[in-house]
Coordinates of C-alpha atoms in Angstrom, one line a residue:
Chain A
X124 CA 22.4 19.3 -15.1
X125 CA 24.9 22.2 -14.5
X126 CA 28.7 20.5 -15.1
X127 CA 29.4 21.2 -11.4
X128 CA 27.1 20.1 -9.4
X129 CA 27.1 16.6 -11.4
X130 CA 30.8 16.7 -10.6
X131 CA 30.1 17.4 -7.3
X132 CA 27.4 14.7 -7.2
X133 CA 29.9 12.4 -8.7
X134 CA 32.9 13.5 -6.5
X135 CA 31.0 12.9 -3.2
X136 CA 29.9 9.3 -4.8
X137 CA 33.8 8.3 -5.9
X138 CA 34.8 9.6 -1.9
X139 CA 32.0 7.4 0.1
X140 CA 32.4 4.4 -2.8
X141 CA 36.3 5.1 -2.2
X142 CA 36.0 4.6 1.4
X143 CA 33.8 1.7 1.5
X144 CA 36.1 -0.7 3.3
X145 CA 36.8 1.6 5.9
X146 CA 33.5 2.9 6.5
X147 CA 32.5 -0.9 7.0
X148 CA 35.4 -1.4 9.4
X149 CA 34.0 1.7 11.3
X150 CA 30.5 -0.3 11.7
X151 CA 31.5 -3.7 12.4
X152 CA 33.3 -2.7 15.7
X153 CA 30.0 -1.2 17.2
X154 CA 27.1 -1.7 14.9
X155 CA 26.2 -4.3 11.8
X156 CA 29.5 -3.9 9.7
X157 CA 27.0 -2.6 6.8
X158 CA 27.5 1.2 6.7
X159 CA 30.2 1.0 4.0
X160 CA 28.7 -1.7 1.5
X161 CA 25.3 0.1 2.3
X162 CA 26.4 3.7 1.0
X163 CA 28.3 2.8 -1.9
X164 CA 25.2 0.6 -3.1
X165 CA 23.7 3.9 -2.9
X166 CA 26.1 5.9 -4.7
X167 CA 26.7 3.4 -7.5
X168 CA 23.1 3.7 -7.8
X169 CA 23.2 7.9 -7.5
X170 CA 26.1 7.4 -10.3
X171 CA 23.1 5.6 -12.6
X172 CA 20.7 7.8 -11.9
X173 CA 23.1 11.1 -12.7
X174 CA 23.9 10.1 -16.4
X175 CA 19.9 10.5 -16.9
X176 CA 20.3 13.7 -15.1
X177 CA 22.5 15.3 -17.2
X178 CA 20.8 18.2 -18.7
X179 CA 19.2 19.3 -15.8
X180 CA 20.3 22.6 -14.5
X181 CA 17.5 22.5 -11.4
X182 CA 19.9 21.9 -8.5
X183 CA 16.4 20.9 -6.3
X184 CA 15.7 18.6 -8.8
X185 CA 18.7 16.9 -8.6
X186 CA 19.0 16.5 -5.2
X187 CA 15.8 15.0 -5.2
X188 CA 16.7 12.2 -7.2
X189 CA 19.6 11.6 -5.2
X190 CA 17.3 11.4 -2.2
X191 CA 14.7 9.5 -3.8
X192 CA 18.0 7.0 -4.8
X193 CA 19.1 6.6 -1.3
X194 CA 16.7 5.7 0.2
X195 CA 15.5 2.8 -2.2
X196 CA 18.9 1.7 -2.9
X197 CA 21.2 2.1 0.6
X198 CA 18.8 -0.7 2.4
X199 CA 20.0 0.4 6.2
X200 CA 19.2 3.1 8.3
X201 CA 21.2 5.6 6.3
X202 CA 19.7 5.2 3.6
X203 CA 16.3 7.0 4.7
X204 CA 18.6 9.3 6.7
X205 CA 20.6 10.6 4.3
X206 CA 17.8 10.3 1.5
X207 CA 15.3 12.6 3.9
X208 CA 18.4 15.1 4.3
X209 CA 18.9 15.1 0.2
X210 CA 15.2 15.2 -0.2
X211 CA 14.9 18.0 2.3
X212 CA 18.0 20.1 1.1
X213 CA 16.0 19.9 -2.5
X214 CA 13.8 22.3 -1.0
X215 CA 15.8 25.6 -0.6
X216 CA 17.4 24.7 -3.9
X217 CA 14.6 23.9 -6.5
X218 CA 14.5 26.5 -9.2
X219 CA 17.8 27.4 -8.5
X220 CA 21.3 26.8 -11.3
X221 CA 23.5 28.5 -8.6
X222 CA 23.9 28.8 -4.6
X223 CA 24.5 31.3 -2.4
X224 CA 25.7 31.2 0.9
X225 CA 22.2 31.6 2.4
X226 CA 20.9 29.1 0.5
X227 CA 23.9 26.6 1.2
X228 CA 22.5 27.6 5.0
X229 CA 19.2 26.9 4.4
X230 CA 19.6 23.5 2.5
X231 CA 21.9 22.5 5.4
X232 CA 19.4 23.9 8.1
X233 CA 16.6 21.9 6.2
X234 CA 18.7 18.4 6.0
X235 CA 19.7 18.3 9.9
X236 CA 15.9 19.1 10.6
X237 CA 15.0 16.0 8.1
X238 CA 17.6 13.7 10.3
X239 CA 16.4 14.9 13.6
X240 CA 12.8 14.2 12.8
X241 CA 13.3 10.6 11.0
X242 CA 16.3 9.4 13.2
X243 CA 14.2 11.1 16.7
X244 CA 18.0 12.1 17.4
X245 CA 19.9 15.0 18.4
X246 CA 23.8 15.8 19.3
X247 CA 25.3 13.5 21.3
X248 CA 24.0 10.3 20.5
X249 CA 27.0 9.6 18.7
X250 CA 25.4 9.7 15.5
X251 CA 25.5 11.8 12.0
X252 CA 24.7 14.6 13.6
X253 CA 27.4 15.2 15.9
X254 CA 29.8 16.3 12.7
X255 CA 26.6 17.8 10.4
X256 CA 25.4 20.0 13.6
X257 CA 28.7 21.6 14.4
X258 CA 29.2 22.1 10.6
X259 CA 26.1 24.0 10.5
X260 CA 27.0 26.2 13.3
X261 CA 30.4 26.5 12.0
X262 CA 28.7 27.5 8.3
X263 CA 26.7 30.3 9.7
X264 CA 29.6 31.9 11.8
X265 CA 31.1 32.7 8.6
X266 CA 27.9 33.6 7.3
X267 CA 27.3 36.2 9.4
X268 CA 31.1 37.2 9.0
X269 CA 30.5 37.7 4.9
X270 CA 32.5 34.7 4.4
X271 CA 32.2 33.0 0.7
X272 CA 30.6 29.6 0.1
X273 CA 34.2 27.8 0.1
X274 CA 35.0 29.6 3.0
X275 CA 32.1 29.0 5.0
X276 CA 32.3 25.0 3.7
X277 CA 35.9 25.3 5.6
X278 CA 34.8 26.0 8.8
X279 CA 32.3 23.4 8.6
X280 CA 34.4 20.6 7.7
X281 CA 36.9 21.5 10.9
X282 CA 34.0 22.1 12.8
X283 CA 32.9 18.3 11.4
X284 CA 35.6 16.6 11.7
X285 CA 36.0 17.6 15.6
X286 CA 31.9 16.3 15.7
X287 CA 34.1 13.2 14.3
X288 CA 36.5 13.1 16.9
X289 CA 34.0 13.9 19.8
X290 CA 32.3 10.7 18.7
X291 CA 34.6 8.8 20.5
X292 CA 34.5 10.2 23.5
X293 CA 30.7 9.5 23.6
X294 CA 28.4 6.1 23.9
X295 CA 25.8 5.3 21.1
X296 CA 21.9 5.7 22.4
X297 CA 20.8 5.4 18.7
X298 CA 20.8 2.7 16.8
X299 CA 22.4 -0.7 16.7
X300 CA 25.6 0.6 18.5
X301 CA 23.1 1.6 21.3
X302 CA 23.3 -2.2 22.1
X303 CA 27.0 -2.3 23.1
X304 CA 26.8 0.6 25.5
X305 CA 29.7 1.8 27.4
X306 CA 31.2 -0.5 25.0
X307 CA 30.5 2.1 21.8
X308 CA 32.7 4.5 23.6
X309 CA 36.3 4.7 21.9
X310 CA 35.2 3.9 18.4
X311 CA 34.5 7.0 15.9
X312 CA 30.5 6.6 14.6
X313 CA 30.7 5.7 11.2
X314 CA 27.8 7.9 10.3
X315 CA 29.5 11.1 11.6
X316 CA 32.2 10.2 9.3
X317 CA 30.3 9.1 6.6
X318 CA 28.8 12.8 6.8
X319 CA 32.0 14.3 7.1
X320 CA 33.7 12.6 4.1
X321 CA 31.1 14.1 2.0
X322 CA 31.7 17.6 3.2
X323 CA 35.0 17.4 2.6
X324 CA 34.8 16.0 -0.8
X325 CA 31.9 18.8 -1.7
X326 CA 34.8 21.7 -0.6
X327 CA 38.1 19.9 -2.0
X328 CA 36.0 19.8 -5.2
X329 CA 35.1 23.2 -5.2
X330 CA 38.6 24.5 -4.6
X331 CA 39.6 23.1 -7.9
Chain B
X260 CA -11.1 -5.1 6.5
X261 CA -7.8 -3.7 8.2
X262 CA -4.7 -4.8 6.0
X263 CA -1.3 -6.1 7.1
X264 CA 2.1 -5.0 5.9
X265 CA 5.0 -6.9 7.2
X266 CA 8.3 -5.0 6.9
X267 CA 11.5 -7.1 7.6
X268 CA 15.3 -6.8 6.5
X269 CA 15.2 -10.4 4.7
X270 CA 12.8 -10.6 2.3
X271 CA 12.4 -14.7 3.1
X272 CA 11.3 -13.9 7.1
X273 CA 8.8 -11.4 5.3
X274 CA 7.6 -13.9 3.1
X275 CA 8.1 -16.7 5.9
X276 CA 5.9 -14.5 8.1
X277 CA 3.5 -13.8 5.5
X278 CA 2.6 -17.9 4.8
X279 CA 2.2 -17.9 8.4
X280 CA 0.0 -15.3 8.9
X281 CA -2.3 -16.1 5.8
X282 CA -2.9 -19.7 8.1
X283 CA -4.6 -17.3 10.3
X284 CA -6.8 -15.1 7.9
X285 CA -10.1 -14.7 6.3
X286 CA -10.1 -15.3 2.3
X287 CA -10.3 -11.4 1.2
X288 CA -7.6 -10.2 3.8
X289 CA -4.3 -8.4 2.6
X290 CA -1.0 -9.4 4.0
X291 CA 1.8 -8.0 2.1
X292 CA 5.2 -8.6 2.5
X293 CA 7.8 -6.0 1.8
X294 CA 10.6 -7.4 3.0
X295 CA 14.9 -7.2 1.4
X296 CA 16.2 -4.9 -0.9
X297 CA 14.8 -5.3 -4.9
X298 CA 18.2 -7.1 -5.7
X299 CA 17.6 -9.8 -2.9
X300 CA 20.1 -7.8 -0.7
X301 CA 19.6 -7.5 3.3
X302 CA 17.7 -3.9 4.3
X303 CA 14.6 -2.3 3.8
X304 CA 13.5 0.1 0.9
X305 CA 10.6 2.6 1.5
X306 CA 9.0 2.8 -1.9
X307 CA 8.3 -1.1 -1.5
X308 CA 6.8 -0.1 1.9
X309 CA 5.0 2.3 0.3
X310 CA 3.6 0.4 -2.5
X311 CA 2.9 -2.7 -0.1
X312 CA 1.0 -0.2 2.0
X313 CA -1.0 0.7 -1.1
X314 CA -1.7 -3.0 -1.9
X315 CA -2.8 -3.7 1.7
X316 CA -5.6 -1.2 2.0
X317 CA -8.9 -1.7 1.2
X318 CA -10.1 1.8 2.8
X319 CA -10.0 0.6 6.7
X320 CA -6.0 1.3 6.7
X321 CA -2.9 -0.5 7.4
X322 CA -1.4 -2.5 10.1
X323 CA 2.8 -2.4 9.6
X324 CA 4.7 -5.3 11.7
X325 CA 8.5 -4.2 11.3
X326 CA 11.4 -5.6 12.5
X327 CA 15.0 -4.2 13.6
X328 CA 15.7 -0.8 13.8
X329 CA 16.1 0.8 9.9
X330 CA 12.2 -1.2 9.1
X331 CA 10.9 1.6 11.5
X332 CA 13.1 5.1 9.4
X333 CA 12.1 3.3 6.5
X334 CA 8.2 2.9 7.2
X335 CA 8.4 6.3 8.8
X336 CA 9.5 7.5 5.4
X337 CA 7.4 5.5 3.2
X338 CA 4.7 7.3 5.3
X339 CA 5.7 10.8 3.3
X340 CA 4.8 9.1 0.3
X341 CA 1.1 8.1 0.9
X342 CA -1.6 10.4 0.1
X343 CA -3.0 12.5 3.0
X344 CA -6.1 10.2 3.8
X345 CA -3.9 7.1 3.9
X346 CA -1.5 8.4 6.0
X347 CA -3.9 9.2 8.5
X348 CA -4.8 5.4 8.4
X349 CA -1.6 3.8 8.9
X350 CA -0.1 2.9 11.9
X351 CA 3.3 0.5 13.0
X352 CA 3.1 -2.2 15.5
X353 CA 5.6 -1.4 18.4
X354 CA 5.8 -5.6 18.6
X355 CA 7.5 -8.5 17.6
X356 CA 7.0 -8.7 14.0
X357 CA 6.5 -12.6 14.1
X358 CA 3.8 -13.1 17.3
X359 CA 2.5 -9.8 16.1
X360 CA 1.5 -9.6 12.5
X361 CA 0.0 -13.2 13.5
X362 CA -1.9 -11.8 16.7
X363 CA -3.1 -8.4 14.1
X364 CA -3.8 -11.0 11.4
X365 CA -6.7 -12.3 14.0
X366 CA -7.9 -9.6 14.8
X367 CA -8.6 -7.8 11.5
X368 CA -9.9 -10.8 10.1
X369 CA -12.5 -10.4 12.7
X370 CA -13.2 -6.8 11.5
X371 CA -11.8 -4.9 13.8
X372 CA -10.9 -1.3 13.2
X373 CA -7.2 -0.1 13.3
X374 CA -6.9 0.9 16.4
X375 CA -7.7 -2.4 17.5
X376 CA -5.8 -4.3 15.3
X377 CA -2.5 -2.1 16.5
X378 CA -3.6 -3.0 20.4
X379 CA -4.1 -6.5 19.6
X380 CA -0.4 -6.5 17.7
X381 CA 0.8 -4.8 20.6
X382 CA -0.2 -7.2 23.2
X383 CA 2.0 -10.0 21.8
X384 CA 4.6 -8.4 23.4
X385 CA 3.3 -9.7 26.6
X386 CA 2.5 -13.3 25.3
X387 CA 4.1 -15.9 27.3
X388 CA 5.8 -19.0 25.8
X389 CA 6.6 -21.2 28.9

């Protein structure tokens, strides 16, 4: 594997593992207090997995495996979530040492359409996809301006971490959280933030 | 005959479920459980889904009984790993996984096709305890 995208691998692992506790303090308010423990099991396991990986310069292939990982090894509802987005993402990507801004588009495209149809969810459920949506959007407004990958990956973390913020204002309809109801409304979604911490990560990374 | 995948967070209510359900079933019938994470943990994990699909079908396709929530995204993905014709011969239970792996149980070991087996599932949502 290229040096940077196992760095990048590795630095969006250390950033969810990192923020494990609070992650987990995010899910017990309004769902199973799980999310944290849940995606650093995954990560550690991603972190396994990557030493094998190595030598591979096929970024698709890569992000397959970390699919693949996530979904056997994060044991709640992100883990097929996130796995179908990494699995999905692998697409646009295979064959490729290098992206582009298209094809950072096109992966990113191709991952919300993998949540969508797993989770049956859209924006404003107060899940993942209230940051990852406005990302997206966000990400091809530069785009289309002939912004670079870094900068596009900018826009999209703002544009995220608003999706973050917005979360609050909202109640939960998906998941566990949907239990609590009116209750849900106040508390950040863990998944949104979740999705944003590894955006952010995959851009302060790449500043470097 | 129809098999029986039961898909639960806690691999010992899969199990538990399981020994119940075999009480209820002809001698050649498959009940798998796929139940926990491989290191004992609390979730589910779609390649044991997968593979406990595999290991239920006998060619008349698979009845899955899941539990809370993640059991569904997890059985919905496990269902991108099976080969086209299996896929087409899967279905999940929207029931209680207990009353209705017993009540599809029943009804495959009667020989029931799939469809069947799913409605039969199904209607222990209606069963009344009192």
């Amino acid at each position: 594997m290229s040096g940077d995208l196992y760095e990048v691998i590795s630095a969006v692992g250390e950033t969810i593992i990192g923020n494990r506790q609070m992650l987990t303090d995010l899910d017990a308010a309004i769902g199973d207090g799980d999310h944290g423990i849940n995606m650093a099991r995954g990560f550690e396991a991603v972190k396994a997995k990557l030493q094998i990986l190595e030598t591979e310069s096929d970024i698709g292939k890569v992000l397959k495996t970390v699919g693949m990982t996530l979904i056997s090894s994060v044991g709640g509802a992100a883990g097929p979530l996130y796995g179908t987005a990494f699995l999905r993402a692998a697409a646009p990507s295979q064959g490729k040492a290098e992206l582009d801004v298209e094809t950072v588009g096109l992966m990113l495209e191709a991952a919300i359409a993998g949540i969508k149809e797993r989770g049956k969810a859209t924006t404003g459920e107060k899940t993942m996809l209230d940051a990852l949506v406005p990302a997206y959007e966000a990400f091809q407004d530069g785009a289309k301006k002939g912004k670079s990958v870094i900068e596009c990956l900018e826009l999209a973390c703002e544009a995220a971490q608003k999706g973050v913020e917005y979360t609050k204002t909202i109640i939960a309809t998906k998941g566990r959280a949907s239990y609590l109801g009116e209750r849900s409304r106040g508390h950040q979604d863990p998944g949104a933030t979740s999705s944003y911490i590894m955006l952010k990560a995959v851009l302060k990374h790449l500043r470097r | 005959m129809v098999g029986v995948v039961i898909v639960s967070h806690s691999q010992k209510v899969a199990e538990g479920i399981r020994e119940m359900a075999l009480q209820m079933s002809a001698p050649e019938q498959k009940i798998i459980a796929a139940g926990g994470m491989v290191d004992g943990g609390i979730g589910t994990d779609a390649f044991q889904v997968s593979e406990a699909i595999i290991a239920a079908n006998t060619g008349d396709g698979v009845a899955i009984m899941v539990d809370l929530g993640s059991a569904v995204l997890s059985t919905e993905t496990a269902f991108e790993f099976l080969d086209e014709e299996l896929r087409a011969n899967v279905q999940i239970a929207d029931a209680p996984i207990l009353e209705g792996a017993i009540s599809a149980v029943v009804e495959a070991s009667l020989g029931s096709a799939l469809a069947a087996v799913i409605a039969t599932a199904e209607g222990a949502r209606a069963l009344s305890k009192m």
